[in-house]
Each structure stands twice: as C-alpha cells, then as structure tokens.
Amino acid sequence: MFHAQILTLFPEFFDSPLSCSIPKRAIAAGIVAVETIQIRDFATDKHHQVDDAPYGGGPGMLMKPEPVVASIRAARDKQPDTHVVMLTPSGSRFTQAKALELIEKPGVTLLCGRYEGFDERICDYVDEQISLGDYVLSGGEPAAICVLDALIRLLPGVLGSPESAVLDSFSEAGILDWPHYTRPEIFEGKRVPEVLLSGNHAAIESWRRVQAEERSKNRRQG
Ligand code: SAM
C-alpha cells in the first residue's frame, strides 16, 4: 500500500476531494492510505502559534520552524521511509515524470505552507521542494491535492483500464494528448473527423500521432 501523509493547518480541506471518484475508490480498495497531520498540534506555546513575523521586516507572517519541523519528525516516525515534499512556488516544477518517480517511493509526506511561506531553515528537513507552476496559491493544500491525485491515478490497480494512464498527455515527454470525440457524429454542425469513423486502425493511429505532435508544438513550444 502507498502511504500519503499531509502536513497541514487545514486537514478538512482534503475531505471532499478524497471522498469522491478515483481517490475514494483507491482508498476503499486499500491501494493508498491518506493521513492528514495537523501542524498546529505541534505548537507548544499556549496560543498554539504556528506563524511569526519575518526578520528584516516585510508584509505577512511566516510558518515557524519549531511546529513544522516537529510535524515532519512525527510523519517520519509514523512512516520512516516516507519522502517529504515541501510545496512551494520556489520548488522544481511538478511533472508527470516526477509523479512516476514519486509512486516508486514507499510513500510521500506533503508539507503545505500558508501565510508568506516557510522559515527558510525548514528546507533542511525535507527531501525535495515542488512547485505546481509559476503562480502563487494561497496555501499548499490545493497544490498537495493535485500532486496526490496525479500519484493516485498512477498506482497499479487504480484505473479501470491501465492503458488510460499510458496514453495520457505527458506519458511521452512533452507530448500532449490527441483530440477525442464521442457521439453524436455531428454536434451543432461540427463533424467528427472522417478518419475516426473509417475503421482503419493504422490511419487512426497515424492521425492521432500527427494531431498530438501538432498540438504539443503549438501549445507548448510556441
Ligand atoms: N511568499 C511565497 C512566494 O512568493 O513564493 C508565497 C507563499 S503562498 C501565499 C503560501 C503557501 O502556498 C506556500 O508556502 C506554499 O506551500 C503554497 N503555494 C503557493 N503557490 C504554490 C505553488 N505554485 N506550488 C506549490 N505550493 C504553492
């Protein structure tokens, strides 16, 4: 079983996305176990403070090192082989290749920030820093659920058809999925491409390949 732990100030954030569709089924089937850990539980002062003002001034507050590092240690105590990932806009960009790499680990621990981010010293206690992309979210939780969802659907036994994951966008580096069509054959005057109705599998395969390459070139290398 793949073990995912999430270090967060908002465990309730994960209730809905983990209780429907593919993640729900993967959890029910015992393929993945997901545990949230409340970082605030590791704050030792009477107000359970997890944030503080930045040295040197500037806006906002930072996640304090003591409770965050204590929560990382608790996660490692529970799952000694876990791979601890800090979610941060300054991390390496998350990709399908990274998702494939992470599912080979016995499990992951996803560390979610809030406020203006983490005290820099916390970086020394994680294995890796990952960003979802070059934009700023209000917290690590939306990034963590994206990473977790991408991992879950790659775990063996999760998708009804394992072929789906192999044919998805990015299974081949840099290549997007081709366009798909279902019934009706004509929708508001827009026809399904003739080749898809031809029954000629070689022609269909070659059309899909060309479409995927063109789309990848136009949308990713432009
Ligand atoms: N001051 C930080 C900066 O400019 O990089 C942004 C902090 S953001 C408001 C709060 C938290 O959201 C971060 O600590 C991180 O955990 C999460 N976060 C925001 N954008 C993210 C992204 N693109 N990828 C991963 N995590 C992100």
PDB file of C-alpha atoms and ligand atoms in Angstrom:
ATOM      1  CA  MET A   1       0.000   0.000   0.000  1.00  0.00           C
ATOM      2  CA  PHE A   2       1.196   3.530  -0.818  1.00  0.00           C
ATOM      3  CA  HIS A   3       1.174   5.820   2.238  1.00  0.00           C
ATOM      4  CA  ALA A   4       0.477   9.526   1.831  1.00  0.00           C
ATOM      5  CA  GLN A   5       0.693  11.893   4.760  1.00  0.00           C
ATOM      6  CA  ILE A   6      -0.280  15.541   4.541  1.00  0.00           C
ATOM      7  CA  LEU A   7       1.078  18.125   6.962  1.00  0.00           C
ATOM      8  CA  THR A   8      -1.391  20.988   7.011  1.00  0.00           C
ATOM      9  CA  LEU A   9      -3.170  23.636   9.052  1.00  0.00           C
ATOM     10  CA  PHE A  10      -6.412  22.731   7.232  1.00  0.00           C
ATOM     11  CA  PRO A  11      -6.990  18.947   7.288  1.00  0.00           C
ATOM     12  CA  GLU A  12     -10.660  19.496   6.412  1.00  0.00           C
ATOM     13  CA  PHE A  13      -9.580  20.848   3.006  1.00  0.00           C
ATOM     14  CA  PHE A  14      -8.966  17.256   1.875  1.00  0.00           C
ATOM     15  CA  ASP A  15     -12.306  15.751   2.938  1.00  0.00           C
ATOM     16  CA  SER A  16     -14.184  16.457  -0.277  1.00  0.00           C
ATOM     17  CA  PRO A  17     -11.589  15.617  -2.963  1.00  0.00           C
ATOM     18  CA  LEU A  18     -10.671  12.359  -1.244  1.00  0.00           C
ATOM     19  CA  SER A  19     -14.275  11.302  -0.833  1.00  0.00           C
ATOM     20  CA  CYS A  20     -15.236  11.059  -4.489  1.00  0.00           C
ATOM     21  CA  SER A  21     -14.350   9.237  -7.681  1.00  0.00           C
ATOM     22  CA  ILE A  22     -10.886   7.728  -8.199  1.00  0.00           C
ATOM     23  CA  PRO A  23      -9.223   8.747  -4.884  1.00  0.00           C
ATOM     24  CA  LYS A  24     -12.225   7.455  -2.936  1.00  0.00           C
ATOM     25  CA  ARG A  25     -12.113   4.095  -4.736  1.00  0.00           C
ATOM     26  CA  ALA A  26      -8.322   3.797  -4.335  1.00  0.00           C
ATOM     27  CA  ILE A  27      -8.607   4.397  -0.597  1.00  0.00           C
ATOM     28  CA  ALA A  28     -11.526   1.948  -0.254  1.00  0.00           C
ATOM     29  CA  ALA A  29      -9.554  -0.698  -2.190  1.00  0.00           C
ATOM     30  CA  GLY A  30      -6.590  -0.336   0.180  1.00  0.00           C
ATOM     31  CA  ILE A  31      -4.241   0.787  -2.624  1.00  0.00           C
ATOM     32  CA  VAL A  32      -3.460   4.081  -0.930  1.00  0.00           C
ATOM     33  CA  ALA A  33      -3.800   5.313   2.657  1.00  0.00           C
ATOM     34  CA  VAL A  34      -4.014   9.051   3.254  1.00  0.00           C
ATOM     35  CA  GLU A  35      -3.483  10.604   6.670  1.00  0.00           C
ATOM     36  CA  THR A  36      -3.628  14.298   7.479  1.00  0.00           C
ATOM     37  CA  ILE A  37      -1.496  15.641  10.323  1.00  0.00           C
ATOM     38  CA  GLN A  38      -2.417  18.967  11.921  1.00  0.00           C
ATOM     39  CA  ILE A  39       0.738  21.086  12.174  1.00  0.00           C
ATOM     40  CA  ARG A  40      -0.828  23.226  14.910  1.00  0.00           C
ATOM     41  CA  ASP A  41      -0.880  20.193  17.234  1.00  0.00           C
ATOM     42  CA  PHE A  42       2.917  20.522  17.407  1.00  0.00           C
ATOM     43  CA  ALA A  43       2.931  24.131  18.606  1.00  0.00           C
ATOM     44  CA  THR A  44       3.911  24.092  22.274  1.00  0.00           C
ATOM     45  CA  ASP A  45       3.001  27.619  23.408  1.00  0.00           C
ATOM     46  CA  LYS A  46      -0.347  28.347  24.991  1.00  0.00           C
ATOM     47  CA  HIS A  47      -1.796  30.001  21.868  1.00  0.00           C
ATOM     48  CA  HIS A  48      -0.611  27.168  19.564  1.00  0.00           C
ATOM     49  CA  GLN A  49       1.080  29.747  17.382  1.00  0.00           C
ATOM     50  CA  VAL A  50       2.416  28.453  14.068  1.00  0.00           C
ATOM     51  CA  ASP A  51       3.384  31.758  12.429  1.00  0.00           C
ATOM     52  CA  ASP A  52       5.559  34.738  13.233  1.00  0.00           C
ATOM     53  CA  ALA A  53       6.755  37.986  11.666  1.00  0.00           C
ATOM     54  CA  PRO A  54       9.729  37.916   9.267  1.00  0.00           C
ATOM     55  CA  TYR A  55      13.140  39.093  10.437  1.00  0.00           C
ATOM     56  CA  GLY A  56      14.158  42.135   8.443  1.00  0.00           C
ATOM     57  CA  GLY A  57      10.552  43.301   8.113  1.00  0.00           C
ATOM     58  CA  GLY A  58       8.122  42.967   5.241  1.00  0.00           C
ATOM     59  CA  PRO A  59       4.492  42.016   4.870  1.00  0.00           C
ATOM     60  CA  GLY A  60       2.766  38.948   6.271  1.00  0.00           C
ATOM     61  CA  MET A  61       3.815  36.125   8.541  1.00  0.00           C
ATOM     62  CA  LEU A  62       5.926  33.003   8.105  1.00  0.00           C
ATOM     63  CA  MET A  63       5.450  29.400   9.218  1.00  0.00           C
ATOM     64  CA  LYS A  64       7.617  28.991  12.324  1.00  0.00           C
ATOM     65  CA  PRO A  65      10.248  26.251  12.243  1.00  0.00           C
ATOM     66  CA  GLU A  66       9.526  24.532  15.590  1.00  0.00           C
ATOM     67  CA  PRO A  67       5.980  23.202  14.972  1.00  0.00           C
ATOM     68  CA  VAL A  68       6.610  22.464  11.287  1.00  0.00           C
ATOM     69  CA  VAL A  69       9.812  20.506  11.958  1.00  0.00           C
ATOM     70  CA  ALA A  70       8.135  18.652  14.846  1.00  0.00           C
ATOM     71  CA  SER A  71       5.301  17.659  12.483  1.00  0.00           C
ATOM     72  CA  ILE A  72       7.833  16.424   9.883  1.00  0.00           C
ATOM     73  CA  ARG A  73       9.501  14.326  12.590  1.00  0.00           C
ATOM     74  CA  ALA A  74       6.115  12.896  13.598  1.00  0.00           C
ATOM     75  CA  ALA A  75       5.453  11.969   9.969  1.00  0.00           C
ATOM     76  CA  ARG A  76       8.850  10.255   9.719  1.00  0.00           C
ATOM     77  CA  ASP A  77       8.186   8.409  12.995  1.00  0.00           C
ATOM     78  CA  LYS A  78       4.943   7.040  11.543  1.00  0.00           C
ATOM     79  CA  GLN A  79       6.426   6.206   8.130  1.00  0.00           C
ATOM     80  CA  PRO A  80      10.233   6.011   8.387  1.00  0.00           C
ATOM     81  CA  ASP A  81      10.718   5.619   4.599  1.00  0.00           C
ATOM     82  CA  THR A  82       8.453   8.495   3.662  1.00  0.00           C
ATOM     83  CA  HIS A  83       9.705  11.039   1.120  1.00  0.00           C
ATOM     84  CA  VAL A  84       8.998  14.520   2.455  1.00  0.00           C
ATOM     85  CA  VAL A  85       7.955  17.080  -0.152  1.00  0.00           C
ATOM     86  CA  MET A  86       7.582  20.770   0.637  1.00  0.00           C
ATOM     87  CA  LEU A  87       5.034  22.519  -1.596  1.00  0.00           C
ATOM     88  CA  THR A  88       6.419  25.915  -2.545  1.00  0.00           C
ATOM     89  CA  PRO A  89       6.382  28.165  -5.626  1.00  0.00           C
ATOM     90  CA  SER A  90      10.206  28.126  -5.418  1.00  0.00           C
ATOM     91  CA  GLY A  91      10.405  24.347  -5.889  1.00  0.00           C
ATOM     92  CA  SER A  92      11.080  22.307  -9.032  1.00  0.00           C
ATOM     93  CA  ARG A  93       8.114  22.213 -11.379  1.00  0.00           C
ATOM     94  CA  PHE A  94       5.813  19.198 -10.846  1.00  0.00           C
ATOM     95  CA  THR A  95       5.582  16.987 -13.948  1.00  0.00           C
ATOM     96  CA  GLN A  96       4.198  13.600 -14.955  1.00  0.00           C
ATOM     97  CA  ALA A  97       7.784  12.274 -14.835  1.00  0.00           C
ATOM     98  CA  LYS A  98       8.037  13.436 -11.216  1.00  0.00           C
ATOM     99  CA  ALA A  99       4.701  11.745 -10.435  1.00  0.00           C
ATOM    100  CA  LEU A 100       6.034   8.481 -11.885  1.00  0.00           C
ATOM    101  CA  GLU A 101       9.181   8.874  -9.773  1.00  0.00           C
ATOM    102  CA  LEU A 102       7.233   9.561  -6.559  1.00  0.00           C
ATOM    103  CA  ILE A 103       4.972   6.499  -6.824  1.00  0.00           C
ATOM    104  CA  GLU A 104       8.106   4.326  -6.684  1.00  0.00           C
ATOM    105  CA  LYS A 105       8.678   5.553  -3.100  1.00  0.00           C
ATOM    106  CA  PRO A 106       7.031   3.662  -0.229  1.00  0.00           C
ATOM    107  CA  GLY A 107       5.092   6.851   0.469  1.00  0.00           C
ATOM    108  CA  VAL A 108       5.152  10.620   0.451  1.00  0.00           C
ATOM    109  CA  THR A 109       4.588  13.336   3.022  1.00  0.00           C
ATOM    110  CA  LEU A 110       3.280  16.586   1.536  1.00  0.00           C
ATOM    111  CA  LEU A 111       4.065  19.697   3.563  1.00  0.00           C
ATOM    112  CA  CYS A 112       1.596  22.536   2.974  1.00  0.00           C
ATOM    113  CA  GLY A 113       2.535  26.134   3.686  1.00  0.00           C
ATOM    114  CA  ARG A 114       0.314  29.129   4.408  1.00  0.00           C
ATOM    115  CA  TYR A 115       0.883  32.864   5.004  1.00  0.00           C
ATOM    116  CA  GLU A 116       4.021  34.125   3.201  1.00  0.00           C
ATOM    117  CA  GLY A 117       5.543  30.653   3.268  1.00  0.00           C
ATOM    118  CA  PHE A 118       8.150  28.866   5.384  1.00  0.00           C
ATOM    119  CA  ASP A 119      11.102  29.952   7.505  1.00  0.00           C
ATOM    120  CA  GLU A 120      13.970  29.024   5.149  1.00  0.00           C
ATOM    121  CA  ARG A 121      15.586  26.696   7.706  1.00  0.00           C
ATOM    122  CA  ILE A 122      12.666  24.255   7.355  1.00  0.00           C
ATOM    123  CA  CYS A 123      14.013  23.373   3.879  1.00  0.00           C
ATOM    124  CA  ASP A 124      16.839  21.425   5.570  1.00  0.00           C
ATOM    125  CA  TYR A 125      14.306  18.928   6.947  1.00  0.00           C
ATOM    126  CA  VAL A 126      12.575  17.965   3.681  1.00  0.00           C
ATOM    127  CA  ASP A 127      13.747  15.715   0.832  1.00  0.00           C
ATOM    128  CA  GLU A 128      12.505  17.846  -2.001  1.00  0.00           C
ATOM    129  CA  GLN A 129      10.712  21.098  -2.854  1.00  0.00           C
ATOM    130  CA  ILE A 130       7.989  21.012  -5.504  1.00  0.00           C
ATOM    131  CA  SER A 131       6.023  23.767  -7.210  1.00  0.00           C
ATOM    132  CA  LEU A 132       2.790  23.245  -9.080  1.00  0.00           C
ATOM    133  CA  GLY A 133       3.638  26.046 -11.506  1.00  0.00           C
ATOM    134  CA  ASP A 134       4.656  29.651 -11.786  1.00  0.00           C
ATOM    135  CA  TYR A 135       1.762  31.215  -9.931  1.00  0.00           C
ATOM    136  CA  VAL A 136       1.006  31.747  -6.244  1.00  0.00           C
ATOM    137  CA  LEU A 137      -1.736  29.858  -4.428  1.00  0.00           C
ATOM    138  CA  SER A 138      -2.981  30.945  -1.022  1.00  0.00           C
ATOM    139  CA  GLY A 139      -1.835  27.691   0.529  1.00  0.00           C
ATOM    140  CA  GLY A 140      -0.052  24.407  -0.125  1.00  0.00           C
ATOM    141  CA  GLU A 141      -3.286  22.404   0.173  1.00  0.00           C
ATOM    142  CA  PRO A 142      -4.532  22.906  -3.412  1.00  0.00           C
ATOM    143  CA  ALA A 143      -1.042  22.016  -4.647  1.00  0.00           C
ATOM    144  CA  ALA A 144      -0.905  18.924  -2.410  1.00  0.00           C
ATOM    145  CA  ILE A 145      -4.255  17.586  -3.633  1.00  0.00           C
ATOM    146  CA  CYS A 146      -3.129  17.997  -7.265  1.00  0.00           C
ATOM    147  CA  VAL A 147       0.110  16.119  -6.593  1.00  0.00           C
ATOM    148  CA  LEU A 148      -1.701  13.428  -4.624  1.00  0.00           C
ATOM    149  CA  ASP A 149      -4.387  12.958  -7.272  1.00  0.00           C
ATOM    150  CA  ALA A 150      -1.748  12.655 -10.013  1.00  0.00           C
ATOM    151  CA  LEU A 151       0.046   9.970  -7.962  1.00  0.00           C
ATOM    152  CA  ILE A 152      -3.073   8.016  -7.010  1.00  0.00           C
ATOM    153  CA  ARG A 153      -4.251   7.510 -10.598  1.00  0.00           C
ATOM    154  CA  LEU A 154      -0.836   6.049 -11.498  1.00  0.00           C
ATOM    155  CA  LEU A 155      -0.847   3.434  -8.737  1.00  0.00           C
ATOM    156  CA  PRO A 156      -1.354  -0.104 -10.086  1.00  0.00           C
ATOM    157  CA  GLY A 157      -4.978  -1.229  -9.859  1.00  0.00           C
ATOM    158  CA  VAL A 158      -6.480   2.247  -9.523  1.00  0.00           C
ATOM    159  CA  LEU A 159      -7.671   2.945 -13.076  1.00  0.00           C
ATOM    160  CA  GLY A 160     -10.203   0.589 -14.636  1.00  0.00           C
ATOM    161  CA  SER A 161      -8.050   0.477 -17.758  1.00  0.00           C
ATOM    162  CA  PRO A 162      -4.300   0.741 -17.006  1.00  0.00           C
ATOM    163  CA  GLU A 163      -3.893   1.754 -20.658  1.00  0.00           C
ATOM    164  CA  SER A 164      -5.523   5.125 -19.842  1.00  0.00           C
ATOM    165  CA  ALA A 165      -2.543   6.340 -17.829  1.00  0.00           C
ATOM    166  CA  VAL A 166      -0.111   5.147 -20.503  1.00  0.00           C
ATOM    167  CA  LEU A 167      -1.990   7.055 -23.221  1.00  0.00           C
ATOM    168  CA  ASP A 168      -2.475  10.266 -21.237  1.00  0.00           C
ATOM    169  CA  SER A 169      -0.740  13.538 -22.038  1.00  0.00           C
ATOM    170  CA  PHE A 170       2.935  13.646 -20.982  1.00  0.00           C
ATOM    171  CA  SER A 171       3.350   9.842 -20.852  1.00  0.00           C
ATOM    172  CA  GLU A 172       5.824  10.592 -23.591  1.00  0.00           C
ATOM    173  CA  ALA A 173       7.921  13.592 -22.550  1.00  0.00           C
ATOM    174  CA  GLY A 174       6.423  16.846 -23.823  1.00  0.00           C
ATOM    175  CA  ILE A 175       3.644  15.229 -25.856  1.00  0.00           C
ATOM    176  CA  LEU A 176       0.043  16.263 -25.215  1.00  0.00           C
ATOM    177  CA  ASP A 177      -2.978  14.044 -25.706  1.00  0.00           C
ATOM    178  CA  TRP A 178      -4.683  13.977 -29.117  1.00  0.00           C
ATOM    179  CA  PRO A 179      -8.260  15.310 -29.600  1.00  0.00           C
ATOM    180  CA  HIS A 180     -11.039  12.894 -28.630  1.00  0.00           C
ATOM    181  CA  TYR A 181     -14.617  12.635 -29.916  1.00  0.00           C
ATOM    182  CA  THR A 182     -17.704  10.701 -28.846  1.00  0.00           C
ATOM    183  CA  ARG A 183     -21.316  10.581 -30.079  1.00  0.00           C
ATOM    184  CA  PRO A 184     -23.125  12.323 -31.732  1.00  0.00           C
ATOM    185  CA  GLU A 185     -21.325  12.217 -35.064  1.00  0.00           C
ATOM    186  CA  ILE A 186     -22.486  15.793 -35.812  1.00  0.00           C
ATOM    187  CA  PHE A 187     -22.892  18.311 -32.988  1.00  0.00           C
ATOM    188  CA  GLU A 188     -24.202  21.769 -33.915  1.00  0.00           C
ATOM    189  CA  GLY A 189     -22.767  21.315 -37.400  1.00  0.00           C
ATOM    190  CA  LYS A 190     -19.346  20.160 -36.170  1.00  0.00           C
ATOM    191  CA  ARG A 191     -18.446  16.735 -37.589  1.00  0.00           C
ATOM    192  CA  VAL A 192     -16.244  14.091 -36.036  1.00  0.00           C
ATOM    193  CA  PRO A 193     -13.102  13.800 -38.243  1.00  0.00           C
ATOM    194  CA  GLU A 194     -13.815  11.288 -41.024  1.00  0.00           C
ATOM    195  CA  VAL A 195     -10.754   9.156 -40.288  1.00  0.00           C
ATOM    196  CA  LEU A 196     -12.122   8.204 -36.839  1.00  0.00           C
ATOM    197  CA  LEU A 197     -15.183   6.655 -38.497  1.00  0.00           C
ATOM    198  CA  SER A 198     -13.132   4.777 -41.108  1.00  0.00           C
ATOM    199  CA  GLY A 199     -12.336   1.666 -39.068  1.00  0.00           C
ATOM    200  CA  ASN A 200      -8.793   1.910 -40.473  1.00  0.00           C
ATOM    201  CA  HIS A 201      -6.722   1.476 -37.306  1.00  0.00           C
ATOM    202  CA  ALA A 202      -3.380   2.326 -38.893  1.00  0.00           C
ATOM    203  CA  ALA A 203      -4.802   5.552 -40.337  1.00  0.00           C
ATOM    204  CA  ILE A 204      -6.417   6.436 -36.999  1.00  0.00           C
ATOM    205  CA  GLU A 205      -3.176   5.857 -35.127  1.00  0.00           C
ATOM    206  CA  SER A 206      -1.210   7.974 -37.551  1.00  0.00           C
ATOM    207  CA  TRP A 207      -3.837  10.811 -37.448  1.00  0.00           C
ATOM    208  CA  ARG A 208      -3.721  10.810 -33.644  1.00  0.00           C
ATOM    209  CA  ARG A 209       0.066  10.948 -33.653  1.00  0.00           C
ATOM    210  CA  VAL A 210       0.122  13.935 -36.015  1.00  0.00           C
ATOM    211  CA  GLN A 211      -2.574  15.732 -34.015  1.00  0.00           C
ATOM    212  CA  ALA A 212      -0.731  15.165 -30.720  1.00  0.00           C
ATOM    213  CA  GLU A 213       2.555  16.403 -32.180  1.00  0.00           C
ATOM    214  CA  GLU A 214       0.999  19.499 -33.750  1.00  0.00           C
ATOM    215  CA  ARG A 215      -0.879  20.357 -30.580  1.00  0.00           C
ATOM    216  CA  SER A 216       2.275  19.911 -28.490  1.00  0.00           C
ATOM    217  CA  LYS A 217       4.263  22.118 -30.860  1.00  0.00           C
ATOM    218  CA  ASN A 218       1.616  24.866 -30.961  1.00  0.00           C
ATOM    219  CA  ARG A 219       0.708  24.891 -27.308  1.00  0.00           C
ATOM    220  CA  ARG A 220       3.967  24.077 -25.557  1.00  0.00           C
ATOM    221  CA  GLN A 221       6.845  25.114 -27.749  1.00  0.00           C
ATOM    222  CA  GLY A 222       5.353  28.299 -29.203  1.00  0.00           C
TER     223      GLY A 222
HETATM  224  N1  SAM B   1       5.655  34.207  -0.446  1.00  0.00           N
HETATM  225  C1  SAM B   1       5.608  32.975  -1.181  1.00  0.00           C
HETATM  226  C2  SAM B   1       6.286  33.176  -2.518  1.00  0.00           C
HETATM  227  O1  SAM B   1       6.179  34.260  -3.089  1.00  0.00           O
HETATM  228  O2  SAM B   1       6.877  32.196  -3.020  1.00  0.00           O
HETATM  229  C3  SAM B   1       4.184  32.517  -1.422  1.00  0.00           C
HETATM  230  C4  SAM B   1       3.533  31.909  -0.235  1.00  0.00           C
HETATM  231  S1  SAM B   1       1.945  31.259  -0.606  1.00  0.00           S
HETATM  232  C5  SAM B   1       0.900  32.636  -0.364  1.00  0.00           C
HETATM  233  C6  SAM B   1       1.610  30.210   0.767  1.00  0.00           C
HETATM  234  C7  SAM B   1       1.897  28.758   0.537  1.00  0.00           C
HETATM  235  O3  SAM B   1       1.131  28.278  -0.556  1.00  0.00           O
HETATM  236  C8  SAM B   1       3.317  28.382   0.220  1.00  0.00           C
HETATM  237  O4  SAM B   1       4.118  28.269   1.365  1.00  0.00           O
HETATM  238  C9  SAM B   1       3.149  27.045  -0.469  1.00  0.00           C
HETATM  239  O5  SAM B   1       3.042  25.971   0.456  1.00  0.00           O
HETATM  240  C10 SAM B   1       1.807  27.201  -1.183  1.00  0.00           C
HETATM  241  N2  SAM B   1       1.942  27.516  -2.606  1.00  0.00           N
HETATM  242  C11 SAM B   1       1.602  28.682  -3.206  1.00  0.00           C
HETATM  243  N3  SAM B   1       1.826  28.620  -4.521  1.00  0.00           N
HETATM  244  C12 SAM B   1       2.314  27.383  -4.776  1.00  0.00           C
HETATM  245  C13 SAM B   1       2.754  26.724  -5.959  1.00  0.00           C
HETATM  246  N4  SAM B   1       2.752  27.310  -7.141  1.00  0.00           N
HETATM  247  N5  SAM B   1       3.195  25.447  -5.845  1.00  0.00           N
HETATM  248  C14 SAM B   1       3.221  24.828  -4.655  1.00  0.00           C
HETATM  249  N6  SAM B   1       2.826  25.416  -3.489  1.00  0.00           N
HETATM  250  C15 SAM B   1       2.376  26.673  -3.555  1.00  0.00           C
END
